Structures are given as structure tokens and as C-alpha cells.
mmCIF file of C-alpha atoms in Angstrom:
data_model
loop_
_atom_site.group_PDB
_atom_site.id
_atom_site.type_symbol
_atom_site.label_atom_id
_atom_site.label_comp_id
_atom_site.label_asym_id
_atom_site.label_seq_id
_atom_site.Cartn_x
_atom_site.Cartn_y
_atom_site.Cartn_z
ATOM 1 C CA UNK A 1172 4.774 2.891 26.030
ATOM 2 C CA UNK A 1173 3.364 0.386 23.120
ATOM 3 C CA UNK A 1174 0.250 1.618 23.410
ATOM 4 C CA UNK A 1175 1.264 5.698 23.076
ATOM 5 C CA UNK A 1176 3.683 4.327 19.959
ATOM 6 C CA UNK A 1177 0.612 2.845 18.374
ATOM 7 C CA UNK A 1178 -1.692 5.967 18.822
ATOM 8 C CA UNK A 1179 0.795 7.851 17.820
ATOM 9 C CA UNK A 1180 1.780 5.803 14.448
ATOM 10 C CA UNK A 1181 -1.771 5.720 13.687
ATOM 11 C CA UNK A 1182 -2.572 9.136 14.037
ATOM 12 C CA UNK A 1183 0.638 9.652 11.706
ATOM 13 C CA UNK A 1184 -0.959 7.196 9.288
ATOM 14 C CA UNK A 1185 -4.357 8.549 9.583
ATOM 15 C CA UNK A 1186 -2.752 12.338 8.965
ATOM 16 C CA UNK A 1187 -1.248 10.952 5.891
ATOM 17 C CA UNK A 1188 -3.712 9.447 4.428
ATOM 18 C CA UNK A 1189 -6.002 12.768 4.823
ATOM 19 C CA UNK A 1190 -3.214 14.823 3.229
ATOM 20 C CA UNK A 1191 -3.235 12.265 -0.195
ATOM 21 C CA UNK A 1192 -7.010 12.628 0.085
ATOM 22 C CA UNK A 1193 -7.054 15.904 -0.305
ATOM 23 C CA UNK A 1194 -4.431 16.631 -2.532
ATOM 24 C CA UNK A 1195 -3.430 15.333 -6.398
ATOM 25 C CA UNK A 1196 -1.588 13.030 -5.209
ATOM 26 C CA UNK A 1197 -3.937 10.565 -3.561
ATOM 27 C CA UNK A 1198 -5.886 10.004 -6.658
ATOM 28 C CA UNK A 1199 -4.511 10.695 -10.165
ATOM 29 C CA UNK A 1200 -6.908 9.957 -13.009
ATOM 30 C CA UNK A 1201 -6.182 7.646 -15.678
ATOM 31 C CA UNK A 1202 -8.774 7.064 -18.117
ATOM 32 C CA UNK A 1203 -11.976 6.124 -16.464
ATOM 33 C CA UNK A 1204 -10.176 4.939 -13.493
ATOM 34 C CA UNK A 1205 -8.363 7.028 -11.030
ATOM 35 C CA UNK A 1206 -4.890 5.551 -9.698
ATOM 36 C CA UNK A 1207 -3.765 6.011 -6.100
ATOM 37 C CA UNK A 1208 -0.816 6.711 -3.779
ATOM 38 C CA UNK A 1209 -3.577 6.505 -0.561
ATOM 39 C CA UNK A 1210 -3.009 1.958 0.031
ATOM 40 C CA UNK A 1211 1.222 3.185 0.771
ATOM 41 C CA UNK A 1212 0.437 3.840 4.314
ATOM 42 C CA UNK A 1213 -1.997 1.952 4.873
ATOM 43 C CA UNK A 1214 0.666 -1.627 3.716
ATOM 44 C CA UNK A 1215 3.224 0.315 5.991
ATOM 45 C CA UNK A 1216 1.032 0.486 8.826
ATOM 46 C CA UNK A 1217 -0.045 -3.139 8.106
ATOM 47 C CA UNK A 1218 3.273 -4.353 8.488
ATOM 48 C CA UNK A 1219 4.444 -1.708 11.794
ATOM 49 C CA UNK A 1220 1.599 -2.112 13.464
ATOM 50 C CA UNK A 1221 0.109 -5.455 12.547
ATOM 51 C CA UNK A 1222 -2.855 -6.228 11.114
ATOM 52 C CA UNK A 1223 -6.189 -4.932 13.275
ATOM 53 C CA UNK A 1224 -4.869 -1.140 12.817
ATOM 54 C CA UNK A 1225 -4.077 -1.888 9.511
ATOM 55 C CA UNK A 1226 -7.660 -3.240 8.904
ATOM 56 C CA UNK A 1227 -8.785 0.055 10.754
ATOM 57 C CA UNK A 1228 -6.898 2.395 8.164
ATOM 58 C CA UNK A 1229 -8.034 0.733 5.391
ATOM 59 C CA UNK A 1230 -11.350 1.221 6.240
ATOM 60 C CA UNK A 1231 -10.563 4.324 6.675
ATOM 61 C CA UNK A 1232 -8.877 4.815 3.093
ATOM 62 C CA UNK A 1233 -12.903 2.982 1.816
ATOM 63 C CA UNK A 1234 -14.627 6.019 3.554
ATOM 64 C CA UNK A 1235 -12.567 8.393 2.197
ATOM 65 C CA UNK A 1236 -12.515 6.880 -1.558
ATOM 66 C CA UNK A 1237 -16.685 6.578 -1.167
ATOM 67 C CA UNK A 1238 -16.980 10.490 0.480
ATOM 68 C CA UNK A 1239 -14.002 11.392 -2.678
ATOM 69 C CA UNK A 1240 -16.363 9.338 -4.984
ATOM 70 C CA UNK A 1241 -19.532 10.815 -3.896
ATOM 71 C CA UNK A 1242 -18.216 14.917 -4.092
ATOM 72 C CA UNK A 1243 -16.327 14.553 -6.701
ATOM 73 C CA UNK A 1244 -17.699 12.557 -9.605
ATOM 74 C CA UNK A 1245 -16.303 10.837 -12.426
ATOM 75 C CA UNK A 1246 -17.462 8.025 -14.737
ATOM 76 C CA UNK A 1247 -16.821 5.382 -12.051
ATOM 77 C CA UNK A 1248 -18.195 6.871 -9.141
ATOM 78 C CA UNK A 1249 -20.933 4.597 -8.572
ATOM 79 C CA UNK A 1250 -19.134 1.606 -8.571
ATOM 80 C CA UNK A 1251 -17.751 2.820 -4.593
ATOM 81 C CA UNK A 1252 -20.814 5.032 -3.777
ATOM 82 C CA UNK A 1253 -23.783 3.928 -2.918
ATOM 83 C CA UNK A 1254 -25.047 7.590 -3.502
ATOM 84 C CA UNK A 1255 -24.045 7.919 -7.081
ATOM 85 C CA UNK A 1256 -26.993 6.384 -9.521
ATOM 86 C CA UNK A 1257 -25.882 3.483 -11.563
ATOM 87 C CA UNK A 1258 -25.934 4.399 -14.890
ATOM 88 C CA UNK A 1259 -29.660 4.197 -16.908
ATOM 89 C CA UNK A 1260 -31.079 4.548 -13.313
ATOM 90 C CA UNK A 1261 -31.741 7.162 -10.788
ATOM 91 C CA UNK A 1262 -30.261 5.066 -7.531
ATOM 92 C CA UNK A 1263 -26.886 4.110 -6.505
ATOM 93 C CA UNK A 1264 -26.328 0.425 -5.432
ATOM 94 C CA UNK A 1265 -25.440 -0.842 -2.296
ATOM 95 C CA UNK A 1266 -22.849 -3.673 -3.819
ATOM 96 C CA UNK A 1267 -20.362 -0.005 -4.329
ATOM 97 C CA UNK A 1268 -20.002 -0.084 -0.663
ATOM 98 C CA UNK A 1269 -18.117 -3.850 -0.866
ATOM 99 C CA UNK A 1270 -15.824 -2.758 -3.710
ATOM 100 C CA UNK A 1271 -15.242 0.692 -1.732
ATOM 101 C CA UNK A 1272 -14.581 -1.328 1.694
ATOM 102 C CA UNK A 1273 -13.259 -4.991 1.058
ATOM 103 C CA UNK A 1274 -10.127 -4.831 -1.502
ATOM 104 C CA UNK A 1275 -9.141 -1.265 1.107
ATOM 105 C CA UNK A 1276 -9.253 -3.350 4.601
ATOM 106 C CA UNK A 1277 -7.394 -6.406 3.389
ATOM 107 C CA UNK A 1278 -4.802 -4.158 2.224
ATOM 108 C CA UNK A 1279 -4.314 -3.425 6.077
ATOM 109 C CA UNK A 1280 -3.918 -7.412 6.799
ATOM 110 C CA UNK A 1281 -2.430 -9.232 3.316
ATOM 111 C CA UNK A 1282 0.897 -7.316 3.491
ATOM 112 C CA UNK A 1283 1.355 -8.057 7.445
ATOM 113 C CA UNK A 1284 0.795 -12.303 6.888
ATOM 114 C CA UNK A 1285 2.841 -11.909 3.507
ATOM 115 C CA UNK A 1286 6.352 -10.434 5.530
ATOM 116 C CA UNK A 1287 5.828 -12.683 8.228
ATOM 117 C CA UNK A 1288 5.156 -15.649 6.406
ATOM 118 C CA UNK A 1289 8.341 -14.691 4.307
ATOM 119 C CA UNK A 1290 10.729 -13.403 7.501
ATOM 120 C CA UNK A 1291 10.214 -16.965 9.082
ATOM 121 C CA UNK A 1292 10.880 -18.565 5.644
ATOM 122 C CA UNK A 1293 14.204 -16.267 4.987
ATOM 123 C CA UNK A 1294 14.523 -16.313 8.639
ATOM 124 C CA UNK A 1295 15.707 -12.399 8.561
ATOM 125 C CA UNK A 1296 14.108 -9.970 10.903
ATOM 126 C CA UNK A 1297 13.808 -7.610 8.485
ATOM 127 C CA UNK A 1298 14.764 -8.086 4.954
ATOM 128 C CA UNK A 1299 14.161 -5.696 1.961
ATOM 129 C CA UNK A 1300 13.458 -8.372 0.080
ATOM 130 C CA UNK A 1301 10.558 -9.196 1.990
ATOM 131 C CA UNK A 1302 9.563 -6.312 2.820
ATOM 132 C CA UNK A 1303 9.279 -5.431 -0.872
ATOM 133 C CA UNK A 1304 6.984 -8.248 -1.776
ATOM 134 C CA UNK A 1305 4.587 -7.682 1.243
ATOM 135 C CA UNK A 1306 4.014 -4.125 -0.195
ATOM 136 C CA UNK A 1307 3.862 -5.921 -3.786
ATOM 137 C CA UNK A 1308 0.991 -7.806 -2.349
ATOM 138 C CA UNK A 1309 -1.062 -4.793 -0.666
ATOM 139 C CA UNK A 1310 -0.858 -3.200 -4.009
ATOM 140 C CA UNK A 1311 -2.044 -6.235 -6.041
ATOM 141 C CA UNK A 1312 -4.708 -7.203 -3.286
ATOM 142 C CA UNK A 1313 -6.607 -3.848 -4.286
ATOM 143 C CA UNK A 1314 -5.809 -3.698 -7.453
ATOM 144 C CA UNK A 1315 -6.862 -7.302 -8.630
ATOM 145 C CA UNK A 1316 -9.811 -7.509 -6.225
ATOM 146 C CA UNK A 1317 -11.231 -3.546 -7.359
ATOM 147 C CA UNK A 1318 -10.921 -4.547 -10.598
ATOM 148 C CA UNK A 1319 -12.743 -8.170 -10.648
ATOM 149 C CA UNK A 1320 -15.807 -6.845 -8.010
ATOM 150 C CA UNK A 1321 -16.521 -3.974 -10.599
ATOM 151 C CA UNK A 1322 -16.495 -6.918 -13.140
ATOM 152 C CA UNK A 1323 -18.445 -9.087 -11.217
ATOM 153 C CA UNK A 1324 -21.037 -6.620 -9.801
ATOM 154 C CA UNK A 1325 -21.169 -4.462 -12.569
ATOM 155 C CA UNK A 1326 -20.008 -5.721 -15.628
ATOM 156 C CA UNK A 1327 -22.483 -4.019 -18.347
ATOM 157 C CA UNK A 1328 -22.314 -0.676 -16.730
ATOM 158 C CA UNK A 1329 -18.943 -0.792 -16.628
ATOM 159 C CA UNK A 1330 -18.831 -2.021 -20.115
ATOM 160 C CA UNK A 1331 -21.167 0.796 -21.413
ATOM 161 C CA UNK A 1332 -18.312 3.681 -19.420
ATOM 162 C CA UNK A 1333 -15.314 2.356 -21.655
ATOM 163 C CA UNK A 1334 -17.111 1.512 -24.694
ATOM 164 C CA UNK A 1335 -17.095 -1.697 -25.176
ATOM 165 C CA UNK A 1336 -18.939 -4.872 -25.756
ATOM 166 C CA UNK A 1337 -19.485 -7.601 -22.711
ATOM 167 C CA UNK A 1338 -16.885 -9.957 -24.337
ATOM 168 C CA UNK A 1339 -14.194 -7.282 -23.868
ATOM 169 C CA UNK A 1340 -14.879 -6.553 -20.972
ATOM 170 C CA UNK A 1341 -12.233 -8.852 -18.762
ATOM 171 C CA UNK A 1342 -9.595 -8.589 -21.190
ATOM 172 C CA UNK A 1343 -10.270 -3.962 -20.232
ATOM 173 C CA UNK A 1344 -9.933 -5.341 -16.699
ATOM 174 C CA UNK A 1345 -6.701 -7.203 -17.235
ATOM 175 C CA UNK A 1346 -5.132 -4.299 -19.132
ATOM 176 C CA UNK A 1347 -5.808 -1.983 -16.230
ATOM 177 C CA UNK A 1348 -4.377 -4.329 -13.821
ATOM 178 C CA UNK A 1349 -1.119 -4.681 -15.987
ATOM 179 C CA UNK A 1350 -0.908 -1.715 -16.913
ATOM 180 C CA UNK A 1351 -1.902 0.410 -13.580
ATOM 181 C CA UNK A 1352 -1.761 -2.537 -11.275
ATOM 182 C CA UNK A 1353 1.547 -3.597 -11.311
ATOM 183 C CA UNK A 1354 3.764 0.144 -11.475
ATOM 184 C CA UNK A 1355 1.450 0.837 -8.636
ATOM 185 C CA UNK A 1356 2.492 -2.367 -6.996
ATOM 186 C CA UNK A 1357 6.265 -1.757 -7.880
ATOM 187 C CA UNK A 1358 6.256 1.717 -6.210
ATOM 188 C CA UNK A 1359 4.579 0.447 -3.270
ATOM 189 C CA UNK A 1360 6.842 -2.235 -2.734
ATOM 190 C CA UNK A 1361 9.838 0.135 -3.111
ATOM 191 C CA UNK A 1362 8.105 2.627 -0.505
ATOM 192 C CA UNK A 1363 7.283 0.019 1.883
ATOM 193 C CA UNK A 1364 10.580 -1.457 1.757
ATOM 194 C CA UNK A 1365 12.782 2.005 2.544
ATOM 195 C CA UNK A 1366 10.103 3.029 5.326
ATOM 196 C CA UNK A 1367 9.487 0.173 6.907
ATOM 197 C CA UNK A 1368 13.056 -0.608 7.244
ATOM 198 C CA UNK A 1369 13.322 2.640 8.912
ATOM 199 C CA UNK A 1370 10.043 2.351 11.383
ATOM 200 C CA UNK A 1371 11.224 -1.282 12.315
ATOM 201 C CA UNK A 1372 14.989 -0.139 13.712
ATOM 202 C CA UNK A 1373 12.450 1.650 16.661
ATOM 203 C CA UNK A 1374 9.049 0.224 16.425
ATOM 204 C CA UNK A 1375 8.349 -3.278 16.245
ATOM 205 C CA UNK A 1376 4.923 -5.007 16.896
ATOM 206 C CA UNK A 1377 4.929 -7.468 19.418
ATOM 207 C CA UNK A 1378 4.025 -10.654 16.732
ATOM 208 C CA UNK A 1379 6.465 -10.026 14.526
ATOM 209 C CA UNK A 1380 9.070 -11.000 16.849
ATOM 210 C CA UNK A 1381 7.934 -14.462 17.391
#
């Protein structure tokens, strides 16, 4: 019975995320930068299912931003495609697949440790509270590490896409994490909150009830 649940939550999840990916509302452009609905499920499946599957759709939310980044290009594309030249070359790098990968799988593990670790310190089985913050953190786990790999990795191409000089660059990165990070982290933790207190009545993974 656990194990039909979990195929069957993850093929939900996996359905989902295909949907967003394919639709406006996975990815809607802001500037250079395009923000996204897509990390929702995979924090809610993080916290349902615990945190291998989550891994799992995460990765699968990487492929789909690097196949999204590859088809359909924008400014930023070659920061999570290694197919997409790096600009004043004509090759992509292979440091785009870590920014398209990392930040997406740890949003299918952060969120999981984040409401347990904060259920055994409220000692509630399933508060909103919690379960609010743990979706918080998903959403600031991509955000914040997205963000810092592009400036680490490729901080003068990035510079040269918004214009600006290499001393600028970080405080460009902080402003996008304010400014898109944190509403994207707010609705998160608001969506993870009403649906997971939902999925959690009828579906609970085994290690969360230790």
C-alpha cells in the first residue's frame, strides 16, 4: 500500500511539474531572469514523501529548466545549459549543469529536515507554522544558491547581460534575491502549508512519525 501511495504521489508530482513546464506559469520572465512556480511541488513532495523522491523531482525540475533553457533561449540560458555558448564564445560550459542541478535537488531534501527538525522542536505533528517555514526554506535554498553559483561561476558574463560593472555585480544578485527571492519564498510557504496539511491527514511518510 506505501509503496502504490508513493508511485502514485510521484507520478502526481511529476504530472505537475510537466504541466508548469509547459505552460506560463512555470516560468514567468522578469528582467533577465525568469521566476518560477515549478520548486512548489517539488518542497511538497519533499515534505510527503521524504527526501530521496524529493531529490528525484528536483532533478527532475534541473532537466526540465536545462531542456526549457536550451529550446527556448533568453539572456541567461547558458548559465543552466551546457549547450548554450557563453557569451564572447562559441561553447556552452559545463559548470551550467551544477547551477541547473544542485540548488533544484536540495530543494527536494532542505524543506523535509527543516519541518522535521521544527515538528520535534514545536512537538506538533503537523503545524502550519512549520510547515510554512519548510516551504520558506525550499524557496530560499534555490533562490540564494542560483543566484550566488551564477555569481561565482560566471560573474563577468553575467555582469556584461545586466549592464553593469564587476563591483555591482553582488549587490544585482542581492536585489534579485529580495526582490524575486523572497515573494517567491512567501507563496511557497503559503502553498506548502495549505497542501501539505491536506496530503498529511492521509499520507504520511514513515520518518516523519518518529
Amino acid at each position: 500500500m506505501k509503496n502504490t501511495k508513493n508511485f502514485t504521489l510521484t507520478a502526481m508530482f511529476l504530472a505537475i511539474l510537466i504541466l508548469l513546464a509547459v505552460t506560463p506559469l512555470g516560468f514567468i520572465p522578469i528582467g533577465p531572469i525568469n521566476a518560477t512556480t515549478m520548486h512548489i511541488p517539488v518542497i511538497i513532495a519533499s515534505i510527503v514523501l521524504g527526501p530521496r523522491l524529493g531529490a528525484f523531482l528536483g532533478g527532475t525540475f534541473g532537466l526540465i529548466s536545462m531542456i526549457r533553457s536550451t529550446v527556448i533561449q533568453t539572456p541567461l540560458s547558458f548559465v543552466f545549459s551546457p549547450f548554450i555558448p557563453v557569451i564572447g564564445t562559441e561553447h556552452g560550459s559545463w559548470k551550467a549543469l551544477l547551477i541547473a542541478f544542485i540548488p533544484r535537488i536540495l530543494i527536494g531534501v532542505v524543506p523535509y529536515f527543516v519541518y522535521k527538525g521544527l515538528r520535534k522542536l514545536m512537538k506538533q505533528k503537523a503545524d502550519s507554522v512549520s510547515l510554512f517555514l519548510a516551504g520558506l526554506s525550499g524557496s530560499l535554498t534555490n533562490t540564494i544558491l542560483v543566484m550566488n553559483m551564477i555569481y561565482f561561476l560566471f560573474q563577468q558574463d553575467y555582469a556584461k547581460v545586466i549592464g553593469t560593472n564587476l563591483n555591482a555585480v553582488y549587490s544585482a544578485i542581492l536585489a534579485v534575491i529580495f526582490t524575486s527571492g523572497i515573494p517567491e519564498g512567501i507563496v511557497a510557504g503559503l502553498a506548502t502549508a495549505a497542501v501539505c496539511n491536506v496530503l498529511l491527514r492521509y499520507f504520511k511518510h514513515p520518518s516523519l512519525t518518529n
